[in-house]
Amino acid sequence: MTNAHLGEVGARALWRAATTYPETRTAPAMNMPHPLAKALVAGRKTEHRIPSRYKLRWRAGMTYPLVSLPSADPPLKRREWGLVSVRWVRRQDIATMTPEDAKCEGFPSLDAFGEYWGNRFGAELQAWVLALELETDTAVLLHRHSEKRYTTDP
């Protein structure tokens, strides 16, 4: 069957279906604040914690779109960063976190992570821990100044 038989709309739909990752088409996005998404892309973040009161929507071995949430201060729009794979998932008591865990979260210290967690989630003590890995072929981004072509520094 040729594109002439499909028509313009049918050809676009066929192309879109062939170029869409089937495992991410209906998968929930991995949403996180902009600084944390940027740390993941830069390689400073390898784990992500969310309160265990939330239903876990991500599974180990699957790939999901990485999206940073919009914020008012500083004003940032929602941004898609690429694809991220979940290597493993476990539960953890926040009180048992180590300084190494805080570094894996992209924070310089356990105190900095504690301040972030307290401001965002309050006294929530149980968390899901997701080990994340950025898909390497999506880490090359178009630079905001197009004359500079591509960059790996977000």
Tab-separated table of C-alpha atoms in Angstrom:
chain	number	residue	atom	x	y	z
A	1	MET	CA	0.000	0.000	0.000
A	2	THR	CA	1.397	3.400	-0.941
A	3	ASN	CA	0.922	6.785	0.663
A	4	ALA	CA	-1.312	7.757	-2.262
A	5	HIS	CA	-3.781	5.059	-1.194
A	6	LEU	CA	-3.741	6.202	2.418
A	7	GLY	CA	-4.239	9.883	1.780
A	8	GLU	CA	-2.395	12.634	3.634
A	9	VAL	CA	-4.110	12.096	7.002
A	10	GLY	CA	-3.680	8.314	6.871
A	11	ALA	CA	0.012	8.606	5.952
A	12	ARG	CA	0.655	10.948	8.906
A	13	ALA	CA	-1.151	8.575	11.283
A	14	LEU	CA	0.871	5.615	9.965
A	15	TRP	CA	4.146	7.559	10.377
A	16	ARG	CA	3.182	8.646	13.930
A	17	ALA	CA	2.343	5.056	14.902
A	18	ALA	CA	5.658	3.799	13.518
A	19	THR	CA	7.739	6.428	15.332
A	20	THR	CA	6.004	6.332	18.751
A	21	TYR	CA	7.492	4.224	21.512
A	22	PRO	CA	4.721	1.714	22.279
A	23	GLU	CA	5.751	1.355	25.937
A	24	THR	CA	5.476	5.115	26.545
A	25	ARG	CA	2.388	5.949	24.476
A	26	THR	CA	-0.025	5.490	27.396
A	27	ALA	CA	2.507	5.456	30.227
A	28	PRO	CA	2.253	8.097	32.931
A	29	ALA	CA	4.959	10.734	32.762
A	30	MET	CA	7.664	10.871	35.428
A	31	ASN	CA	6.847	14.349	36.779
A	32	MET	CA	9.317	16.183	39.000
A	33	PRO	CA	10.259	19.768	39.823
A	34	HIS	CA	12.468	21.495	37.256
A	35	PRO	CA	15.706	21.532	39.353
A	36	LEU	CA	15.391	17.785	40.038
A	37	ALA	CA	14.738	16.951	36.372
A	38	LYS	CA	17.753	19.073	35.429
A	39	ALA	CA	19.903	17.225	38.013
A	40	LEU	CA	18.773	13.874	36.558
A	41	VAL	CA	19.697	14.935	33.020
A	42	ALA	CA	23.071	16.265	34.255
A	43	GLY	CA	23.808	12.949	36.028
A	44	ARG	CA	23.685	14.302	39.600
A	45	LYS	CA	20.444	12.442	40.442
A	46	THR	CA	19.939	8.683	40.215
A	47	GLU	CA	17.030	8.115	42.639
A	48	HIS	CA	13.634	9.715	43.117
A	49	ARG	CA	11.440	9.501	46.228
A	50	ILE	CA	7.708	10.044	46.385
A	51	PRO	CA	5.443	9.609	49.426
A	52	SER	CA	4.123	6.067	49.758
A	53	ARG	CA	0.577	7.396	50.278
A	54	TYR	CA	0.513	7.955	46.485
A	55	LYS	CA	-0.291	5.024	44.239
A	56	LEU	CA	2.889	3.841	42.540
A	57	ARG	CA	2.365	4.372	38.800
A	58	TRP	CA	5.824	3.291	37.604
A	59	ARG	CA	7.292	-0.207	37.345
A	60	ALA	CA	10.849	-1.472	37.290
A	61	GLY	CA	12.125	-2.255	33.812
A	62	MET	CA	9.813	0.246	32.088
A	63	THR	CA	10.602	3.531	30.309
A	64	TYR	CA	8.641	6.746	30.871
A	65	PRO	CA	8.696	10.341	29.608
A	66	LEU	CA	10.553	12.698	31.980
A	67	VAL	CA	8.624	15.943	32.485
A	68	SER	CA	9.437	18.898	34.721
A	69	LEU	CA	6.519	20.607	36.404
A	70	PRO	CA	5.751	24.264	35.724
A	71	SER	CA	6.601	26.700	38.497
A	72	ALA	CA	5.780	30.307	39.304
A	73	ASP	CA	9.044	31.238	41.035
A	74	PRO	CA	11.131	31.326	38.917
A	75	PRO	CA	8.624	31.268	36.055
A	76	LEU	CA	9.220	28.007	34.193
A	77	LYS	CA	6.983	26.172	31.751
A	78	ARG	CA	6.345	22.437	31.658
A	79	ARG	CA	9.252	20.794	29.836
A	80	GLU	CA	9.805	17.333	28.397
A	81	TRP	CA	13.393	16.161	28.912
A	82	GLY	CA	13.360	12.777	27.199
A	83	LEU	CA	12.907	9.220	28.439
A	84	VAL	CA	13.867	7.729	31.783
A	85	SER	CA	14.051	4.035	32.749
A	86	VAL	CA	13.129	2.726	36.188
A	87	ARG	CA	15.758	0.164	37.252
A	88	TRP	CA	14.218	-0.867	40.590
A	89	VAL	CA	11.601	0.221	43.147
A	90	ARG	CA	11.531	-0.194	46.931
A	91	ARG	CA	9.983	1.376	50.035
A	92	GLN	CA	12.000	3.317	52.560
A	93	ASP	CA	11.460	5.107	55.838
A	94	ILE	CA	12.664	8.698	55.323
A	95	ALA	CA	14.209	8.655	58.813
A	96	THR	CA	16.641	5.922	57.687
A	97	MET	CA	18.082	7.975	54.819
A	98	THR	CA	21.853	8.410	54.677
A	99	PRO	CA	23.912	11.294	53.237
A	100	GLU	CA	24.629	9.020	50.245
A	101	ASP	CA	20.863	8.664	49.656
A	102	ALA	CA	20.548	12.466	49.641
A	103	LYS	CA	23.333	12.718	47.035
A	104	CYS	CA	21.542	10.109	44.897
A	105	GLU	CA	18.493	12.403	45.116
A	106	GLY	CA	20.561	15.266	43.709
A	107	PHE	CA	20.946	17.207	46.981
A	108	PRO	CA	24.283	18.293	48.464
A	109	SER	CA	23.401	17.123	51.998
A	110	LEU	CA	20.856	15.233	54.052
A	111	ASP	CA	19.731	18.532	55.619
A	112	ALA	CA	19.016	20.032	52.179
A	113	PHE	CA	16.929	16.997	51.240
A	114	GLY	CA	15.107	17.117	54.595
A	115	GLU	CA	14.193	20.768	54.039
A	116	TYR	CA	12.902	20.016	50.527
A	117	TRP	CA	10.902	16.983	51.698
A	118	GLY	CA	9.418	18.829	54.679
A	119	ASN	CA	8.351	21.825	52.578
A	120	ARG	CA	6.855	19.665	49.838
A	121	PHE	CA	5.344	16.689	51.669
A	122	GLY	CA	5.248	17.633	55.365
A	123	ALA	CA	5.706	14.891	57.926
A	124	GLU	CA	5.301	12.002	55.459
A	125	LEU	CA	7.724	9.314	56.658
A	126	GLN	CA	7.332	6.478	54.165
A	127	ALA	CA	8.447	6.813	50.551
A	128	TRP	CA	8.742	4.892	47.334
A	129	VAL	CA	12.325	4.955	46.061
A	130	LEU	CA	12.785	4.659	42.302
A	131	ALA	CA	16.249	4.106	40.827
A	132	LEU	CA	16.300	6.023	37.556
A	133	GLU	CA	18.483	6.008	34.487
A	134	LEU	CA	18.209	8.538	31.681
A	135	GLU	CA	18.001	6.965	28.244
A	136	THR	CA	21.358	7.904	26.704
A	137	ASP	CA	20.070	8.674	23.232
A	138	THR	CA	17.773	11.401	24.626
A	139	ALA	CA	20.407	13.308	26.627
A	140	VAL	CA	21.495	15.361	23.598
A	141	LEU	CA	19.308	18.460	23.497
A	142	LEU	CA	18.847	21.292	21.059
A	143	HIS	CA	20.593	24.319	22.547
A	144	ARG	CA	18.306	27.274	23.301
A	145	HIS	CA	20.429	29.336	20.899
A	146	SER	CA	20.002	27.336	17.699
A	147	GLU	CA	23.269	28.593	16.181
A	148	LYS	CA	25.095	26.550	18.856
A	149	ARG	CA	23.394	23.367	17.600
A	150	TYR	CA	23.230	20.638	20.268
A	151	THR	CA	24.291	20.367	23.882
A	152	THR	CA	24.362	17.848	26.701
A	153	ASP	CA	24.156	20.621	29.312
A	154	PRO	CA	20.497	21.513	29.995
